[in-house]
Amino acid sequence: MKQIPITALLPGMVTAEDIVSYDHETIVPKGIILTENIISRLEGYSIYYAQIEDDLIVDMSTPMANAAILMQDTAIARLYNTDAASAEASANRQFQRFSQEFARCAEHYQNNLMKSLYRNEPFRANELLKETMSLLHQDKQEISIFEMLLNMHNIEDSVYNHCIDVALISNVLARWLHFSEADQMMATACGLFHDVGKFMLPTGVLRKPGKLTPDEFEIVKTHTTEGFHLLGRYSSIPEPVKNAALMHHEKCDGSGYPYGLTGDEIDRFSKIVTIADIFDAMTSERVYRAAMCPFSVIKYFEDDGIQKYEIKYILTFLENVSNSYLNHRVTLSNGMEGNVIFINPNNYSHPVIRTENDEIIDLQQSYYQTILQLSNQKNISIETII
């Protein structure tokens, strides 16, 4: 048995002891073959070391290994459901606290920005950023932001809420990309103030409960330049934050706005905010549509063409965000319920599901069979995360 840093773990290694969290809950049991999915989960729990069996690495390419991994993923899913009542109670308490602090943060954001715009009072950007950063931790422990935001999206949405959401998601993505702590904070600030230009738009256009006309859409698009000029009033605002307000609708292939920038012309923090902005907007309720399931948004990114985004950023995001929903309970388009037990690395939006009847459904296989017309069964997809 040897102690290995999480950053040095490889698929095929076998755990020699249970891997436990700071509150002593088992995350990965002893004797489990490590996969990319499991290693990603450990990084999300801020686990730094694991006890690994000496000189034992399973060949992941063999059918026997694949069968063993599928069985162990099912066992891990059962482990997570063993103490479901107490875990749910704890999660509810955590969410209640998070939602209260989130609402307070949004209120402070609104009050400060309005006073700055209409009373010429100081814009306390650093205080707002510090308050937003505090949402990332509770009782000195890192929380699951995507877990919290999944529930928050059932609450009334606003531009302030959206900006805070994007700030938190941008922070997580910057961390997944191994940015420095200073750059993680910069990414958070870029997300927090990326949409301030919307406060300069006519309210009737911004909150219209239906499809915008071409002229109305052109007005909405001006929020990028409006935001850049608004932030330009404050000498304390860093250039990347101003750039994020201007560039968060630019795409690497030149298909974005306002200037049709490409590749390296787009600020790297703006590229992070773009991904966070789209994910949050699509998974949030709007006055003109319901919130989309996160796996539907993952599929949107896959279908939209990853060439529109910084390739490393979007692939890192899709891999990690899909893994964040591992072991979550979901409803399928055929009405069945089940748990996500395996994320397909080549098709993140179509994971493997274990249904309530112990049936294993590989949504990737179902998807390909439908495309190739090898099956009369309608393509099955995830409708909601419970």
mmCIF file of C-alpha atoms in Angstrom:
data_model
loop_
_atom_site.group_PDB
_atom_site.id
_atom_site.type_symbol
_atom_site.label_atom_id
_atom_site.label_comp_id
_atom_site.label_asym_id
_atom_site.label_seq_id
_atom_site.Cartn_x
_atom_site.Cartn_y
_atom_site.Cartn_z
ATOM 1 C CA MET A 1 0.000 0.000 0.000
ATOM 2 C CA LYS A 2 1.269 3.462 -0.887
ATOM 3 C CA GLN A 3 -0.010 7.014 -0.526
ATOM 4 C CA ILE A 4 -0.461 8.740 -3.888
ATOM 5 C CA PRO A 5 -1.348 12.404 -4.532
ATOM 6 C CA ILE A 6 -4.681 12.800 -6.324
ATOM 7 C CA THR A 7 -2.885 14.600 -9.154
ATOM 8 C CA ALA A 8 -0.768 11.471 -9.743
ATOM 9 C CA LEU A 9 -3.636 8.954 -9.797
ATOM 10 C CA LEU A 10 -4.144 6.945 -12.974
ATOM 11 C CA PRO A 11 -7.129 4.968 -14.288
ATOM 12 C CA GLY A 12 -6.666 1.307 -13.382
ATOM 13 C CA MET A 13 -5.150 1.881 -9.934
ATOM 14 C CA VAL A 14 -6.990 0.135 -7.082
ATOM 15 C CA THR A 15 -7.853 1.720 -3.731
ATOM 16 C CA ALA A 16 -6.221 0.041 -0.712
ATOM 17 C CA GLU A 17 -8.390 1.864 1.848
ATOM 18 C CA ASP A 18 -11.683 3.754 1.881
ATOM 19 C CA ILE A 19 -11.283 7.340 0.669
ATOM 20 C CA VAL A 20 -13.222 9.588 3.031
ATOM 21 C CA SER A 21 -14.211 13.256 3.044
ATOM 22 C CA TYR A 22 -13.417 15.784 5.764
ATOM 23 C CA ASP A 23 -16.717 14.965 7.486
ATOM 24 C CA HIS A 24 -15.753 11.255 7.472
ATOM 25 C CA GLU A 25 -18.200 10.120 4.788
ATOM 26 C CA THR A 26 -16.939 7.396 2.442
ATOM 27 C CA ILE A 27 -16.498 8.765 -1.063
ATOM 28 C CA VAL A 28 -14.784 5.764 -2.681
ATOM 29 C CA PRO A 29 -14.672 2.358 -0.933
ATOM 30 C CA LYS A 30 -11.655 0.072 -0.618
ATOM 31 C CA GLY A 31 -10.935 -2.218 -3.574
ATOM 32 C CA ILE A 32 -12.340 0.093 -6.259
ATOM 33 C CA ILE A 33 -10.707 0.372 -9.695
ATOM 34 C CA LEU A 34 -10.118 4.063 -10.315
ATOM 35 C CA THR A 35 -11.562 5.592 -13.487
ATOM 36 C CA GLU A 36 -11.370 9.105 -14.940
ATOM 37 C CA ASN A 37 -14.852 9.749 -13.507
ATOM 38 C CA ILE A 38 -13.853 8.748 -9.981
ATOM 39 C CA ILE A 39 -10.605 10.734 -10.078
ATOM 40 C CA SER A 40 -12.544 13.820 -11.190
ATOM 41 C CA ARG A 41 -14.943 13.374 -8.266
ATOM 42 C CA LEU A 42 -12.036 13.241 -5.836
ATOM 43 C CA GLU A 43 -10.709 16.538 -7.197
ATOM 44 C CA GLY A 44 -14.155 18.054 -6.673
ATOM 45 C CA TYR A 45 -14.128 16.960 -3.013
ATOM 46 C CA SER A 46 -10.723 18.595 -2.404
ATOM 47 C CA ILE A 47 -9.183 15.204 -1.526
ATOM 48 C CA TYR A 48 -5.402 15.377 -1.833
ATOM 49 C CA TYR A 49 -4.136 11.813 -1.240
ATOM 50 C CA ALA A 50 -5.347 8.232 -1.626
ATOM 51 C CA GLN A 51 -4.015 4.876 -0.400
ATOM 52 C CA ILE A 52 -3.360 2.678 -3.454
ATOM 53 C CA GLU A 53 -2.497 -1.018 -3.789
ATOM 54 C CA ASP A 54 1.185 -1.606 -4.571
ATOM 55 C CA ASP A 55 2.096 -2.599 -8.130
ATOM 56 C CA LEU A 56 -1.502 -3.263 -9.158
ATOM 57 C CA ILE A 57 -2.896 -1.528 -12.240
ATOM 58 C CA VAL A 58 -5.884 -3.019 -14.064
ATOM 59 C CA ASP A 59 -5.796 -3.038 -17.867
ATOM 60 C CA MET A 60 -8.811 -0.828 -18.620
ATOM 61 C CA SER A 61 -9.095 -2.011 -22.228
ATOM 62 C CA THR A 62 -10.205 -5.564 -21.405
ATOM 63 C CA PRO A 63 -13.894 -6.635 -21.420
ATOM 64 C CA MET A 64 -13.451 -8.053 -17.909
ATOM 65 C CA ALA A 65 -12.276 -4.673 -16.620
ATOM 66 C CA ASN A 66 -15.229 -2.937 -18.274
ATOM 67 C CA ALA A 67 -17.663 -5.347 -16.626
ATOM 68 C CA ALA A 68 -15.981 -4.916 -13.229
ATOM 69 C CA ILE A 69 -16.082 -1.128 -13.529
ATOM 70 C CA LEU A 70 -19.784 -1.139 -14.415
ATOM 71 C CA MET A 71 -20.534 -3.335 -11.382
ATOM 72 C CA GLN A 72 -18.471 -1.191 -9.024
ATOM 73 C CA ASP A 73 -20.085 2.022 -10.299
ATOM 74 C CA THR A 74 -23.426 0.469 -9.392
ATOM 75 C CA ALA A 75 -22.064 -0.444 -5.941
ATOM 76 C CA ILE A 76 -20.830 3.122 -5.425
ATOM 77 C CA ALA A 77 -24.231 4.473 -6.451
ATOM 78 C CA ARG A 78 -25.845 2.222 -3.827
ATOM 79 C CA LEU A 79 -23.344 3.466 -1.237
ATOM 80 C CA TYR A 80 -24.422 7.042 -1.893
ATOM 81 C CA ASN A 81 -28.050 6.042 -1.387
ATOM 82 C CA THR A 82 -27.423 4.035 1.838
ATOM 83 C CA ASP A 83 -27.864 6.975 4.173
ATOM 84 C CA ALA A 84 -30.073 9.002 1.877
ATOM 85 C CA ALA A 85 -32.341 10.441 4.576
ATOM 86 C CA SER A 86 -29.568 12.015 6.663
ATOM 87 C CA ALA A 87 -27.689 13.117 3.539
ATOM 88 C CA GLU A 88 -30.818 14.778 2.179
ATOM 89 C CA ALA A 89 -31.437 16.562 5.484
ATOM 90 C CA SER A 90 -27.863 17.819 5.556
ATOM 91 C CA ALA A 91 -28.115 18.948 1.923
ATOM 92 C CA ASN A 92 -31.357 20.782 2.683
ATOM 93 C CA ARG A 93 -29.762 22.675 5.563
ATOM 94 C CA GLN A 94 -26.789 23.527 3.371
ATOM 95 C CA PHE A 95 -29.029 24.715 0.559
ATOM 96 C CA GLN A 96 -31.148 26.848 2.882
ATOM 97 C CA ARG A 97 -28.063 28.616 4.156
ATOM 98 C CA PHE A 98 -26.655 29.006 0.642
ATOM 99 C CA SER A 99 -29.905 30.413 -0.760
ATOM 100 C CA GLN A 100 -30.174 32.921 2.096
ATOM 101 C CA GLU A 101 -26.611 34.140 1.605
ATOM 102 C CA PHE A 102 -27.122 34.181 -2.165
ATOM 103 C CA ALA A 103 -30.246 36.354 -1.830
ATOM 104 C CA ARG A 104 -28.399 38.732 0.490
ATOM 105 C CA CYS A 105 -25.520 38.960 -1.988
ATOM 106 C CA ALA A 106 -27.920 39.714 -4.878
ATOM 107 C CA GLU A 107 -29.654 42.409 -2.825
ATOM 108 C CA HIS A 108 -26.335 44.081 -1.981
ATOM 109 C CA TYR A 109 -25.328 43.901 -5.656
ATOM 110 C CA GLN A 110 -28.553 45.603 -6.743
ATOM 111 C CA ASN A 111 -28.421 48.308 -4.069
ATOM 112 C CA ASN A 112 -24.786 49.141 -4.685
ATOM 113 C CA LEU A 113 -25.062 49.281 -8.472
ATOM 114 C CA MET A 114 -28.226 51.397 -8.429
ATOM 115 C CA LYS A 115 -26.731 53.863 -5.934
ATOM 116 C CA SER A 116 -23.605 54.081 -8.049
ATOM 117 C CA LEU A 117 -25.545 54.692 -11.272
ATOM 118 C CA TYR A 118 -28.155 57.107 -10.007
ATOM 119 C CA ARG A 119 -26.628 58.728 -6.893
ATOM 120 C CA ASN A 120 -22.985 58.798 -7.965
ATOM 121 C CA GLU A 121 -21.990 56.796 -4.881
ATOM 122 C CA PRO A 122 -18.820 54.634 -5.006
ATOM 123 C CA PHE A 123 -19.111 51.296 -6.819
ATOM 124 C CA ARG A 124 -17.862 48.807 -4.213
ATOM 125 C CA ALA A 125 -16.796 46.103 -6.672
ATOM 126 C CA ASN A 126 -14.238 44.524 -4.328
ATOM 127 C CA GLU A 127 -16.791 44.150 -1.545
ATOM 128 C CA LEU A 128 -19.271 42.517 -3.917
ATOM 129 C CA LEU A 129 -16.567 40.166 -5.190
ATOM 130 C CA LYS A 130 -15.540 39.199 -1.649
ATOM 131 C CA GLU A 131 -19.150 38.484 -0.725
ATOM 132 C CA THR A 132 -19.608 36.354 -3.848
ATOM 133 C CA MET A 133 -16.419 34.396 -3.108
ATOM 134 C CA SER A 134 -17.760 33.593 0.359
ATOM 135 C CA LEU A 135 -20.620 31.657 -1.284
ATOM 136 C CA LEU A 136 -18.108 29.059 -2.449
ATOM 137 C CA HIS A 137 -17.483 27.783 1.084
ATOM 138 C CA GLN A 138 -19.596 26.931 4.082
ATOM 139 C CA ASP A 139 -18.068 26.076 7.460
ATOM 140 C CA LYS A 140 -14.654 26.193 5.777
ATOM 141 C CA GLN A 141 -15.691 23.393 3.405
ATOM 142 C CA GLU A 142 -16.094 23.700 -0.332
ATOM 143 C CA ILE A 143 -19.662 23.177 -1.476
ATOM 144 C CA SER A 144 -21.029 21.717 -4.704
ATOM 145 C CA ILE A 145 -21.904 24.843 -6.678
ATOM 146 C CA PHE A 146 -23.726 22.934 -9.412
ATOM 147 C CA GLU A 147 -25.795 21.136 -6.755
ATOM 148 C CA MET A 148 -26.789 24.453 -5.215
ATOM 149 C CA LEU A 149 -27.525 26.222 -8.510
ATOM 150 C CA LEU A 150 -29.605 23.303 -9.776
ATOM 151 C CA ASN A 151 -32.053 24.041 -6.943
ATOM 152 C CA MET A 152 -31.663 27.816 -7.131
ATOM 153 C CA HIS A 153 -32.982 27.790 -10.700
ATOM 154 C CA ASN A 154 -36.456 27.098 -9.365
ATOM 155 C CA ILE A 155 -36.359 30.524 -7.714
ATOM 156 C CA GLU A 156 -37.270 33.812 -9.427
ATOM 157 C CA ASP A 157 -34.457 34.772 -11.767
ATOM 158 C CA SER A 158 -32.918 38.216 -12.298
ATOM 159 C CA VAL A 159 -29.870 39.709 -13.971
ATOM 160 C CA TYR A 160 -28.267 39.996 -10.518
ATOM 161 C CA ASN A 161 -28.835 36.298 -9.799
ATOM 162 C CA HIS A 162 -27.514 35.386 -13.234
ATOM 163 C CA CYS A 163 -24.337 37.438 -12.735
ATOM 164 C CA ILE A 164 -23.653 35.725 -9.407
ATOM 165 C CA ASP A 165 -24.338 32.301 -10.960
ATOM 166 C CA VAL A 166 -21.903 33.000 -13.792
ATOM 167 C CA ALA A 167 -19.308 34.280 -11.322
ATOM 168 C CA LEU A 168 -19.483 31.031 -9.312
ATOM 169 C CA ILE A 169 -19.396 28.790 -12.397
ATOM 170 C CA SER A 170 -16.476 30.792 -13.834
ATOM 171 C CA ASN A 171 -14.578 30.278 -10.580
ATOM 172 C CA VAL A 172 -15.142 26.521 -10.694
ATOM 173 C CA LEU A 173 -14.106 26.285 -14.356
ATOM 174 C CA ALA A 174 -10.939 28.322 -13.688
ATOM 175 C CA ARG A 175 -10.126 25.896 -10.862
ATOM 176 C CA TRP A 176 -10.736 22.881 -13.128
ATOM 177 C CA LEU A 177 -8.301 24.495 -15.587
ATOM 178 C CA HIS A 178 -5.724 24.792 -12.767
ATOM 179 C CA PHE A 179 -5.567 28.579 -12.935
ATOM 180 C CA SER A 180 -3.729 30.297 -10.080
ATOM 181 C CA GLU A 181 -5.781 31.500 -7.110
ATOM 182 C CA ALA A 182 -5.385 35.083 -8.326
ATOM 183 C CA ASP A 183 -6.678 34.125 -11.773
ATOM 184 C CA GLN A 184 -9.554 32.152 -10.242
ATOM 185 C CA MET A 185 -10.605 35.331 -8.447
ATOM 186 C CA MET A 186 -10.214 37.327 -11.660
ATOM 187 C CA ALA A 187 -12.464 34.838 -13.493
ATOM 188 C CA THR A 188 -15.019 35.239 -10.692
ATOM 189 C CA ALA A 189 -14.945 39.036 -11.039
ATOM 190 C CA CYS A 190 -15.338 38.768 -14.819
ATOM 191 C CA GLY A 191 -18.431 36.610 -14.371
ATOM 192 C CA LEU A 192 -19.858 38.845 -11.646
ATOM 193 C CA PHE A 193 -19.879 41.982 -13.792
ATOM 194 C CA HIS A 194 -20.186 40.548 -17.314
ATOM 195 C CA ASP A 195 -23.840 41.570 -17.802
ATOM 196 C CA VAL A 196 -23.911 45.010 -16.159
ATOM 197 C CA GLY A 197 -24.637 46.539 -19.569
ATOM 198 C CA LYS A 198 -28.155 45.061 -19.413
ATOM 199 C CA PHE A 199 -29.053 47.635 -16.779
ATOM 200 C CA MET A 200 -28.686 50.287 -19.489
ATOM 201 C CA LEU A 201 -31.322 48.638 -21.720
ATOM 202 C CA PRO A 202 -35.063 49.380 -21.880
ATOM 203 C CA THR A 203 -36.858 47.190 -19.315
ATOM 204 C CA GLY A 204 -39.587 46.257 -21.778
ATOM 205 C CA VAL A 205 -37.076 44.707 -24.163
ATOM 206 C CA LEU A 206 -35.021 42.996 -21.469
ATOM 207 C CA ARG A 207 -38.020 41.312 -19.802
ATOM 208 C CA LYS A 208 -40.175 40.725 -22.873
ATOM 209 C CA PRO A 209 -42.107 37.435 -22.355
ATOM 210 C CA GLY A 210 -41.663 36.204 -25.910
ATOM 211 C CA LYS A 211 -39.410 36.108 -28.932
ATOM 212 C CA LEU A 212 -37.591 39.347 -29.689
ATOM 213 C CA THR A 213 -37.997 41.073 -33.007
ATOM 214 C CA PRO A 214 -34.802 41.589 -35.074
ATOM 215 C CA ASP A 215 -34.706 45.246 -34.004
ATOM 216 C CA GLU A 216 -35.178 44.329 -30.329
ATOM 217 C CA PHE A 217 -32.388 41.757 -30.551
ATOM 218 C CA GLU A 218 -30.069 44.410 -31.963
ATOM 219 C CA ILE A 219 -30.850 46.540 -28.913
ATOM 220 C CA VAL A 220 -30.100 43.640 -26.553
ATOM 221 C CA LYS A 221 -26.768 43.020 -28.275
ATOM 222 C CA THR A 222 -25.643 46.524 -27.277
ATOM 223 C CA HIS A 223 -25.387 45.409 -23.637
ATOM 224 C CA THR A 224 -21.829 44.270 -24.409
ATOM 225 C CA THR A 225 -20.545 47.695 -25.433
ATOM 226 C CA GLU A 226 -22.748 49.410 -22.836
ATOM 227 C CA GLY A 227 -21.229 47.234 -20.118
ATOM 228 C CA PHE A 228 -17.702 47.947 -21.308
ATOM 229 C CA HIS A 229 -18.304 51.702 -21.198
ATOM 230 C CA LEU A 230 -20.109 51.505 -17.848
ATOM 231 C CA LEU A 231 -17.212 49.652 -16.194
ATOM 232 C CA GLY A 232 -14.826 52.075 -17.864
ATOM 233 C CA ARG A 233 -16.125 54.756 -15.491
ATOM 234 C CA TYR A 234 -14.324 53.074 -12.604
ATOM 235 C CA SER A 235 -10.524 53.173 -12.606
ATOM 236 C CA SER A 236 -10.360 50.317 -10.080
ATOM 237 C CA ILE A 237 -11.974 47.791 -12.472
ATOM 238 C CA PRO A 238 -9.274 45.570 -14.110
ATOM 239 C CA GLU A 239 -9.068 45.335 -17.904
ATOM 240 C CA PRO A 240 -10.068 41.623 -18.055
ATOM 241 C CA VAL A 241 -13.335 42.466 -16.258
ATOM 242 C CA LYS A 242 -14.121 45.208 -18.766
ATOM 243 C CA ASN A 243 -13.170 42.870 -21.603
ATOM 244 C CA ALA A 244 -15.500 40.152 -20.288
ATOM 245 C CA ALA A 245 -18.414 42.597 -20.400
ATOM 246 C CA LEU A 246 -17.498 43.392 -24.008
ATOM 247 C CA MET A 247 -16.498 39.931 -25.288
ATOM 248 C CA HIS A 248 -18.636 37.329 -23.504
ATOM 249 C CA HIS A 249 -20.751 36.793 -26.653
ATOM 250 C CA GLU A 250 -17.748 36.455 -28.974
ATOM 251 C CA LYS A 251 -16.996 32.954 -30.330
ATOM 252 C CA CYS A 252 -13.630 31.541 -31.348
ATOM 253 C CA ASP A 253 -14.858 30.864 -34.906
ATOM 254 C CA GLY A 254 -15.879 34.513 -35.401
ATOM 255 C CA SER A 255 -19.634 33.871 -35.216
ATOM 256 C CA GLY A 256 -20.197 35.982 -32.096
ATOM 257 C CA TYR A 257 -20.782 39.669 -31.413
ATOM 258 C CA PRO A 258 -20.246 42.629 -31.177
ATOM 259 C CA TYR A 259 -17.098 42.473 -33.338
ATOM 260 C CA GLY A 260 -16.869 38.881 -34.620
ATOM 261 C CA LEU A 261 -13.526 38.319 -32.906
ATOM 262 C CA THR A 262 -11.716 34.988 -33.304
ATOM 263 C CA GLY A 263 -9.325 32.814 -31.299
ATOM 264 C CA ASP A 264 -6.576 34.733 -29.540
ATOM 265 C CA GLU A 265 -8.343 38.056 -30.140
ATOM 266 C CA ILE A 266 -10.697 37.098 -27.310
ATOM 267 C CA ASP A 267 -9.530 37.550 -23.712
ATOM 268 C CA ARG A 268 -8.997 34.182 -21.972
ATOM 269 C CA PHE A 269 -11.224 35.132 -19.043
ATOM 270 C CA SER A 270 -13.969 36.119 -21.487
ATOM 271 C CA LYS A 271 -13.780 32.610 -22.985
ATOM 272 C CA ILE A 272 -14.467 31.158 -19.533
ATOM 273 C CA VAL A 273 -17.371 33.536 -18.919
ATOM 274 C CA THR A 274 -18.897 32.645 -22.318
ATOM 275 C CA ILE A 275 -19.199 28.978 -21.334
ATOM 276 C CA ALA A 276 -20.482 29.776 -17.837
ATOM 277 C CA ASP A 277 -22.965 32.321 -19.224
ATOM 278 C CA ILE A 278 -24.496 29.910 -21.736
ATOM 279 C CA PHE A 279 -24.728 27.036 -19.257
ATOM 280 C CA ASP A 280 -26.405 29.148 -16.595
ATOM 281 C CA ALA A 281 -28.772 30.900 -19.000
ATOM 282 C CA MET A 282 -29.992 27.619 -20.469
ATOM 283 C CA THR A 283 -30.390 25.810 -17.133
ATOM 284 C CA SER A 284 -32.305 28.763 -15.614
ATOM 285 C CA GLU A 285 -35.968 29.585 -15.978
ATOM 286 C CA ARG A 286 -36.825 32.575 -18.143
ATOM 287 C CA VAL A 287 -40.074 34.478 -18.591
ATOM 288 C CA TYR A 288 -40.429 32.893 -22.053
ATOM 289 C CA ARG A 289 -39.320 29.272 -21.369
ATOM 290 C CA ALA A 290 -38.667 26.641 -18.703
ATOM 291 C CA ALA A 291 -35.202 25.705 -17.470
ATOM 292 C CA MET A 292 -33.368 23.052 -19.491
ATOM 293 C CA CYS A 293 -31.895 19.906 -17.962
ATOM 294 C CA PRO A 294 -28.088 20.204 -17.554
ATOM 295 C CA PHE A 295 -27.563 17.113 -19.733
ATOM 296 C CA SER A 296 -29.598 18.791 -22.503
ATOM 297 C CA VAL A 297 -27.282 21.795 -22.249
ATOM 298 C CA ILE A 298 -24.251 19.513 -22.384
ATOM 299 C CA LYS A 299 -25.695 18.036 -25.589
ATOM 300 C CA TYR A 300 -26.238 21.587 -26.901
ATOM 301 C CA PHE A 301 -22.525 22.304 -26.450
ATOM 302 C CA GLU A 302 -21.625 19.005 -28.149
ATOM 303 C CA ASP A 303 -23.946 19.725 -31.096
ATOM 304 C CA ASP A 304 -23.167 23.456 -31.307
ATOM 305 C CA GLY A 305 -19.622 22.751 -32.414
ATOM 306 C CA ILE A 306 -16.782 22.912 -29.945
ATOM 307 C CA GLN A 307 -14.771 24.977 -32.436
ATOM 308 C CA LYS A 308 -16.807 27.953 -31.223
ATOM 309 C CA TYR A 309 -15.141 27.730 -27.825
ATOM 310 C CA GLU A 310 -11.573 27.456 -26.554
ATOM 311 C CA ILE A 311 -11.090 23.718 -27.038
ATOM 312 C CA LYS A 312 -9.322 23.024 -23.733
ATOM 313 C CA TYR A 313 -11.853 25.095 -21.807
ATOM 314 C CA ILE A 314 -14.994 23.519 -23.256
ATOM 315 C CA LEU A 315 -13.747 19.924 -23.055
ATOM 316 C CA THR A 316 -12.611 20.434 -19.455
ATOM 317 C CA PHE A 317 -15.968 21.967 -18.609
ATOM 318 C CA LEU A 318 -18.067 19.224 -20.245
ATOM 319 C CA GLU A 319 -16.069 16.422 -18.639
ATOM 320 C CA ASN A 320 -16.188 17.876 -15.151
ATOM 321 C CA VAL A 321 -19.739 19.231 -15.173
ATOM 322 C CA SER A 322 -21.107 15.893 -16.364
ATOM 323 C CA ASN A 323 -19.122 14.111 -13.652
ATOM 324 C CA SER A 324 -20.632 16.465 -11.077
ATOM 325 C CA TYR A 325 -24.000 14.792 -11.715
ATOM 326 C CA LEU A 326 -22.651 11.252 -11.233
ATOM 327 C CA ASN A 327 -24.902 9.276 -8.814
ATOM 328 C CA HIS A 328 -27.711 11.837 -9.206
ATOM 329 C CA ARG A 329 -31.227 10.559 -9.667
ATOM 330 C CA VAL A 330 -32.819 11.445 -13.005
ATOM 331 C CA THR A 331 -36.034 10.999 -14.947
ATOM 332 C CA LEU A 332 -35.840 9.679 -18.503
ATOM 333 C CA SER A 333 -37.899 10.624 -21.549
ATOM 334 C CA ASN A 334 -39.665 7.221 -21.367
ATOM 335 C CA GLY A 335 -40.957 8.031 -17.860
ATOM 336 C CA MET A 336 -38.514 5.799 -15.967
ATOM 337 C CA GLU A 337 -36.294 6.978 -13.114
ATOM 338 C CA GLY A 338 -32.770 5.933 -12.268
ATOM 339 C CA ASN A 339 -29.300 6.954 -11.149
ATOM 340 C CA VAL A 340 -26.383 8.106 -13.293
ATOM 341 C CA ILE A 341 -23.709 5.465 -12.660
ATOM 342 C CA PHE A 342 -21.207 6.079 -15.482
ATOM 343 C CA ILE A 343 -20.301 9.030 -17.712
ATOM 344 C CA ASN A 344 -19.413 8.075 -21.280
ATOM 345 C CA PRO A 345 -16.135 9.922 -21.972
ATOM 346 C CA ASN A 346 -16.894 10.210 -25.705
ATOM 347 C CA ASN A 347 -20.492 11.353 -25.258
ATOM 348 C CA TYR A 348 -20.962 13.253 -22.003
ATOM 349 C CA SER A 349 -24.663 13.959 -22.585
ATOM 350 C CA HIS A 350 -25.510 10.234 -22.804
ATOM 351 C CA PRO A 351 -24.395 8.492 -19.585
ATOM 352 C CA VAL A 352 -25.209 4.999 -18.287
ATOM 353 C CA ILE A 353 -28.309 4.827 -16.081
ATOM 354 C CA ARG A 354 -29.307 2.216 -13.505
ATOM 355 C CA THR A 355 -33.116 2.268 -13.326
ATOM 356 C CA GLU A 356 -35.279 1.646 -10.283
ATOM 357 C CA ASN A 357 -35.844 -1.895 -11.675
ATOM 358 C CA ASP A 358 -32.049 -2.553 -11.705
ATOM 359 C CA GLU A 359 -31.983 -2.285 -15.491
ATOM 360 C CA ILE A 360 -28.792 -0.834 -16.986
ATOM 361 C CA ILE A 361 -29.465 1.602 -19.859
ATOM 362 C CA ASP A 362 -26.552 2.963 -21.877
ATOM 363 C CA LEU A 363 -27.977 6.160 -23.374
ATOM 364 C CA GLN A 364 -25.021 6.414 -25.755
ATOM 365 C CA GLN A 365 -25.786 2.997 -27.238
ATOM 366 C CA SER A 366 -29.487 3.889 -27.471
ATOM 367 C CA TYR A 367 -28.606 7.148 -29.212
ATOM 368 C CA TYR A 368 -26.377 5.485 -31.815
ATOM 369 C CA GLN A 369 -28.889 2.718 -32.491
ATOM 370 C CA THR A 370 -31.560 5.330 -33.172
ATOM 371 C CA ILE A 371 -29.295 7.230 -35.575
ATOM 372 C CA LEU A 372 -28.372 4.053 -37.458
ATOM 373 C CA GLN A 373 -32.040 2.880 -37.411
ATOM 374 C CA LEU A 374 -30.972 -0.402 -35.828
ATOM 375 C CA SER A 375 -33.702 -0.126 -33.245
ATOM 376 C CA ASN A 376 -37.377 0.726 -33.363
ATOM 377 C CA GLN A 377 -37.130 2.077 -29.820
ATOM 378 C CA LYS A 378 -37.403 5.834 -29.546
ATOM 379 C CA ASN A 379 -34.183 7.528 -28.463
ATOM 380 C CA ILE A 380 -34.079 7.778 -24.647
ATOM 381 C CA SER A 381 -32.632 10.872 -23.035
ATOM 382 C CA ILE A 382 -32.462 12.485 -19.605
ATOM 383 C CA GLU A 383 -35.392 14.828 -19.015
ATOM 384 C CA THR A 384 -34.665 16.122 -15.511
ATOM 385 C CA ILE A 385 -32.247 15.759 -12.621
ATOM 386 C CA ILE A 386 -34.135 15.084 -9.399
#
